[in-house]
């Protein structure tokens, strides 16, 4: 038994010295020191020795085990050095690097830019107006006198007397026309505020983009042409449109515009609630009362206006089903755009 141990020791040390790859050493380690290795096997048979010899053989087996272990240690140090000196440098260039977080535009900003780009190509100019407004710009000048029932639809946050957070970007129509003589062709993106309870499709703050075109002889055909061009560029050339009669105090006649659902192509699906159509904007011919409020002569000029919700367009375009996603600053959501 003792001779057997010595033989194993000699054999092991020889093989370890010759090994020159980490993998080889691993295999040798298993062969000699592993749970099913040569030494373990031998130790198991100690029980069959006469009781007097067991202790001495056990002792020796442990010694042999230690010697072999030391050989492994001696060997593996220089081996590692050799491998890394092959790369001839101290830094392990095979490790993945640390990527810096690169910022990006918020999905709503991206969609706003996309919408704006289409209208800029059509000759519109980009303008902005204040978020804190007076009642006059949010209501009176837009043909909604005090106590007019249509104010209900544009529920408003009031700050101090007569000041409010605008509930629509139509305010900017008035501000631009007061400053500029016709022709006018502008779009005005921005935040609007309505005291709605928050849920998957409502938020007390959201974004709209307003459009206004005023000139001599502007007709409903111009409205139709411009908005059809917009929808096809935004949602694809196959998009069909539907104009439904509607009511807005500041346009007459007024329409709501639906597009054929870009998810199912009009067949009916979850996104369009099986209707095949999606409502995307309100529009109409500027009401003469609005021209009068800003000092334009309704006998000389006509125009059209439109307004759309930016979140709604982003939700349709990307298949997002909860408006709150835009405002929670969850990187897992934002990183997808
Ligand atoms: N301001 C209207 C709204 O918020 C949209 C609109 C704008 C309709 C311009 C017609 C013309 O619902």
mmCIF file of C-alpha atoms in Angstrom, residues 261 263-277:
data_model
loop_
_atom_site.group_PDB
_atom_site.id
_atom_site.type_symbol
_atom_site.label_atom_id
_atom_site.label_comp_id
_atom_site.label_asym_id
_atom_site.label_seq_id
_atom_site.Cartn_x
_atom_site.Cartn_y
_atom_site.Cartn_z
ATOM 1 C CA UNK A 261 -55.938 51.956 -38.114
ATOM 2 C CA UNK A 263 -52.077 48.303 -36.922
ATOM 3 C CA UNK A 264 -54.823 46.280 -38.670
ATOM 4 C CA UNK A 265 -55.254 48.390 -41.834
ATOM 5 C CA UNK A 266 -58.905 49.013 -40.989
ATOM 6 C CA UNK A 267 -60.034 45.431 -40.336
ATOM 7 C CA UNK A 268 -60.546 45.984 -36.616
ATOM 8 C CA UNK A 269 -58.176 45.147 -33.742
ATOM 9 C CA UNK A 270 -57.509 45.894 -30.078
ATOM 10 C CA UNK A 271 -55.784 49.215 -30.747
ATOM 11 C CA UNK A 272 -58.798 50.643 -32.641
ATOM 12 C CA UNK A 273 -61.366 48.840 -30.401
ATOM 13 C CA UNK A 274 -62.484 46.790 -33.446
ATOM 14 C CA UNK A 275 -63.596 49.988 -35.218
ATOM 15 C CA UNK A 276 -60.885 50.111 -37.887
ATOM 16 C CA UNK A 277 -60.624 53.895 -37.355
#
